């Protein structure tokens, strides 16, 4: 069964409590929280005050996706805000190994995210140190974009790398996930599905989450 991680980026920020209550009552496994700095990506989303409040509103896993430069400067603050998983971008980290060690020493699970153009084989020498790889299936920065089909090839290649080394690294797919394309994403080897618009723009978000969970 896939892990379902609805993205709060598509939630109603004036009624976050309502959306948290909905997610808590649903089969959603994780909360996916997208942090953007207006530097690494051309958009600004939300930061610590929102994550702290969301943390208090749920016992589910808080999966924080940092689309920011210099994530090492903020890792401790995200741990204090309540992150369980902290995912940083390969493209933002010249000292990725150090950043990963820092995240793990703070007691969080460490994830590395790849932009659509970044090959999965670049993780070859860090794969054994990380808990999750987030493959971006759209260009990061915005919800509601179209899934890039080449992502499926990247998932298959990464799954093979993980299997060959008998690792338990999770593969998370983020961007443009729908009920239509999710079966092929899972067949390619994904473990975690992020879904923003598909969940929050549907007529019945709880039923949509249940349908994703059943795939
Ligand atoms: C995009 C974010 C995603 C986004 C996904 O940069 O990382 O998590 O919220 O939204 P959808 O599912 O609508 O593509
Ligand atoms: Zn994300």
GROMACS .gro file of C-alpha atoms in nm, residues 55-204:
model
  150
   55UNK     CA    1   0.251   2.000   1.418
   56UNK     CA    2   0.015   2.068   1.709
   57UNK     CA    3  -0.288   1.983   1.495
   58UNK     CA    4  -0.182   1.629   1.405
   59UNK     CA    5  -0.001   1.317   1.524
   60UNK     CA    6   0.067   1.212   1.164
   61UNK     CA    7   0.417   1.228   1.015
   62UNK     CA    8   0.524   1.580   0.915
   63UNK     CA    9   0.716   1.550   0.587
   64UNK     CA   10   0.889   1.883   0.528
   65UNK     CA   11   1.014   1.953   0.173
   66UNK     CA   12   1.264   2.238   0.172
   67UNK     CA   13   1.296   2.425  -0.157
   68UNK     CA   14   1.549   2.666  -0.010
   69UNK     CA   15   1.916   2.757  -0.038
   70UNK     CA   16   2.146   2.692   0.261
   71UNK     CA   17   1.911   2.443   0.430
   72UNK     CA   18   2.181   2.364   0.688
   73UNK     CA   19   2.124   2.705   0.848
   74UNK     CA   20   1.765   2.608   0.931
   75UNK     CA   21   1.771   2.233   0.999
   76UNK     CA   22   1.758   2.274   1.377
   77UNK     CA   23   1.471   2.521   1.356
   78UNK     CA   24   1.270   2.279   1.140
   79UNK     CA   25   1.336   2.001   1.389
   80UNK     CA   26   1.210   2.228   1.669
   81UNK     CA   27   0.906   2.321   1.459
   82UNK     CA   28   0.818   1.950   1.443
   83UNK     CA   29   0.954   1.800   1.120
   84UNK     CA   30   0.982   1.419   1.116
   85UNK     CA   31   1.127   1.397   0.764
   86UNK     CA   32   1.343   1.681   0.635
   87UNK     CA   33   1.407   1.673   0.260
   88UNK     CA   34   1.663   1.903   0.099
   89UNK     CA   35   1.742   1.956  -0.269
   90UNK     CA   36   2.050   1.801  -0.429
   91UNK     CA   37   2.083   2.115  -0.643
   92UNK     CA   38   2.092   2.344  -0.337
   93UNK     CA   39   2.363   2.155  -0.146
   94UNK     CA   40   2.732   2.157  -0.239
   95UNK     CA   41   2.795   1.978   0.093
   96UNK     CA   42   2.510   1.732   0.080
   97UNK     CA   43   2.680   1.468   0.295
   98UNK     CA   44   2.732   1.718   0.577
   99UNK     CA   45   2.371   1.837   0.552
  100UNK     CA   46   2.242   1.477   0.567
  101UNK     CA   47   2.452   1.397   0.874
  102UNK     CA   48   2.322   1.713   1.044
  103UNK     CA   49   1.958   1.621   0.978
  104UNK     CA   50   2.008   1.270   1.113
  105UNK     CA   51   2.199   1.391   1.418
  106UNK     CA   52   1.898   1.612   1.498
  107UNK     CA   53   1.686   1.294   1.508
  108UNK     CA   54   1.498   1.349   1.181
  109UNK     CA   55   1.476   1.124   0.876
  110UNK     CA   56   1.675   1.266   0.587
  111UNK     CA   57   1.547   1.299   0.231
  112UNK     CA   58   1.710   1.429  -0.086
  113UNK     CA   59   1.500   1.583  -0.364
  114UNK     CA   60   1.592   1.586  -0.732
  115UNK     CA   61   1.470   1.837  -0.987
  116UNK     CA   62   1.337   1.694  -1.316
  117UNK     CA   63   1.672   1.739  -1.495
  118UNK     CA   64   1.889   1.586  -1.222
  119UNK     CA   65   1.981   1.220  -1.291
  120UNK     CA   66   1.918   0.967  -1.015
  121UNK     CA   67   2.266   0.816  -1.056
  122UNK     CA   68   2.412   1.132  -0.896
  123UNK     CA   69   2.288   0.986  -0.566
  124UNK     CA   70   2.501   0.675  -0.607
  125UNK     CA   71   2.746   0.772  -0.331
  126UNK     CA   72   2.491   0.904  -0.082
  127UNK     CA   73   2.204   0.657  -0.123
  128UNK     CA   74   2.319   0.440   0.169
  129UNK     CA   75   2.300   0.743   0.402
  130UNK     CA   76   1.949   0.867   0.327
  131UNK     CA   77   1.600   0.756   0.424
  132UNK     CA   78   1.415   0.886   0.121
  133UNK     CA   79   1.460   1.022  -0.231
  134UNK     CA   80   1.200   1.272  -0.349
  135UNK     CA   81   1.178   1.276  -0.728
  136UNK     CA   82   1.020   1.599  -0.852
  137UNK     CA   83   0.775   1.517  -1.129
  138UNK     CA   84   0.718   1.888  -1.203
  139UNK     CA   85   0.952   2.186  -1.173
  140UNK     CA   86   0.934   2.284  -0.806
  141UNK     CA   87   0.762   2.602  -0.697
  142UNK     CA   88   0.392   2.561  -0.768
  143UNK     CA   89   0.105   2.320  -0.716
  144UNK     CA   90  -0.130   2.215  -0.991
  145UNK     CA   91   0.122   2.145  -1.269
  146UNK     CA   92   0.132   1.858  -1.521
  147UNK     CA   93   0.324   1.537  -1.440
  148UNK     CA   94   0.643   1.499  -1.648
  149UNK     CA   95   0.625   1.147  -1.803
  150UNK     CA   96   1.005   1.088  -1.804
  151UNK     CA   97   0.978   1.067  -1.423
  152UNK     CA   98   0.869   0.704  -1.464
  153UNK     CA   99   1.208   0.610  -1.612
  154UNK     CA  100   1.383   0.782  -1.320
  155UNK     CA  101   1.173   0.590  -1.067
  156UNK     CA  102   1.258   0.255  -1.234
  157UNK     CA  103   1.631   0.332  -1.241
  158UNK     CA  104   1.634   0.445  -0.877
  159UNK     CA  105   1.431   0.142  -0.764
  160UNK     CA  106   1.689  -0.081  -0.931
  161UNK     CA  107   1.976   0.100  -0.753
  162UNK     CA  108   1.799   0.058  -0.417
  163UNK     CA  109   1.726  -0.312  -0.478
  164UNK     CA  110   2.078  -0.392  -0.595
  165UNK     CA  111   2.212  -0.268  -0.263
  166UNK     CA  112   1.932  -0.414  -0.051
  167UNK     CA  113   1.852  -0.069   0.092
  168UNK     CA  114   1.516   0.038   0.233
  169UNK     CA  115   1.526   0.395   0.095
  170UNK     CA  116   1.176   0.526   0.019
  171UNK     CA  117   1.093   0.681  -0.319
  172UNK     CA  118   0.854   0.978  -0.298
  173UNK     CA  119   0.696   1.135  -0.607
  174UNK     CA  120   0.595   1.499  -0.593
  175UNK     CA  121   0.405   1.698  -0.855
  176UNK     CA  122   0.111   1.634  -1.082
  177UNK     CA  123   0.008   1.306  -0.919
  178UNK     CA  124  -0.351   1.214  -1.010
  179UNK     CA  125  -0.577   0.912  -0.969
  180UNK     CA  126  -0.512   0.839  -1.338
  181UNK     CA  127  -0.131   0.840  -1.335
  182UNK     CA  128  -0.076   0.706  -0.981
  183UNK     CA  129  -0.103   0.336  -1.084
  184UNK     CA  130   0.187   0.367  -1.330
  185UNK     CA  131   0.391   0.570  -1.076
  186UNK     CA  132   0.345   0.292  -0.820
  187UNK     CA  133   0.415   0.018  -1.075
  188UNK     CA  134   0.747   0.191  -1.154
  189UNK     CA  135   0.845   0.157  -0.787
  190UNK     CA  136   0.727   0.463  -0.590
  191UNK     CA  137   0.648   0.424  -0.218
  192UNK     CA  138   0.513   0.769  -0.128
  193UNK     CA  139   0.268   0.978  -0.332
  194UNK     CA  140   0.243   1.352  -0.269
  195UNK     CA  141  -0.085   1.501  -0.389
  196UNK     CA  142  -0.188   1.865  -0.363
  197UNK     CA  143  -0.448   1.965  -0.614
  198UNK     CA  144  -0.572   1.610  -0.665
  199UNK     CA  145  -0.676   1.595  -0.299
  200UNK     CA  146  -0.773   1.952  -0.212
  201UNK     CA  147  -0.951   2.038  -0.536
  202UNK     CA  148  -1.158   1.722  -0.539
  203UNK     CA  149  -1.525   1.722  -0.440
  204UNK     CA  150  -1.457   1.470  -0.164
   0.00000   0.00000   0.00000
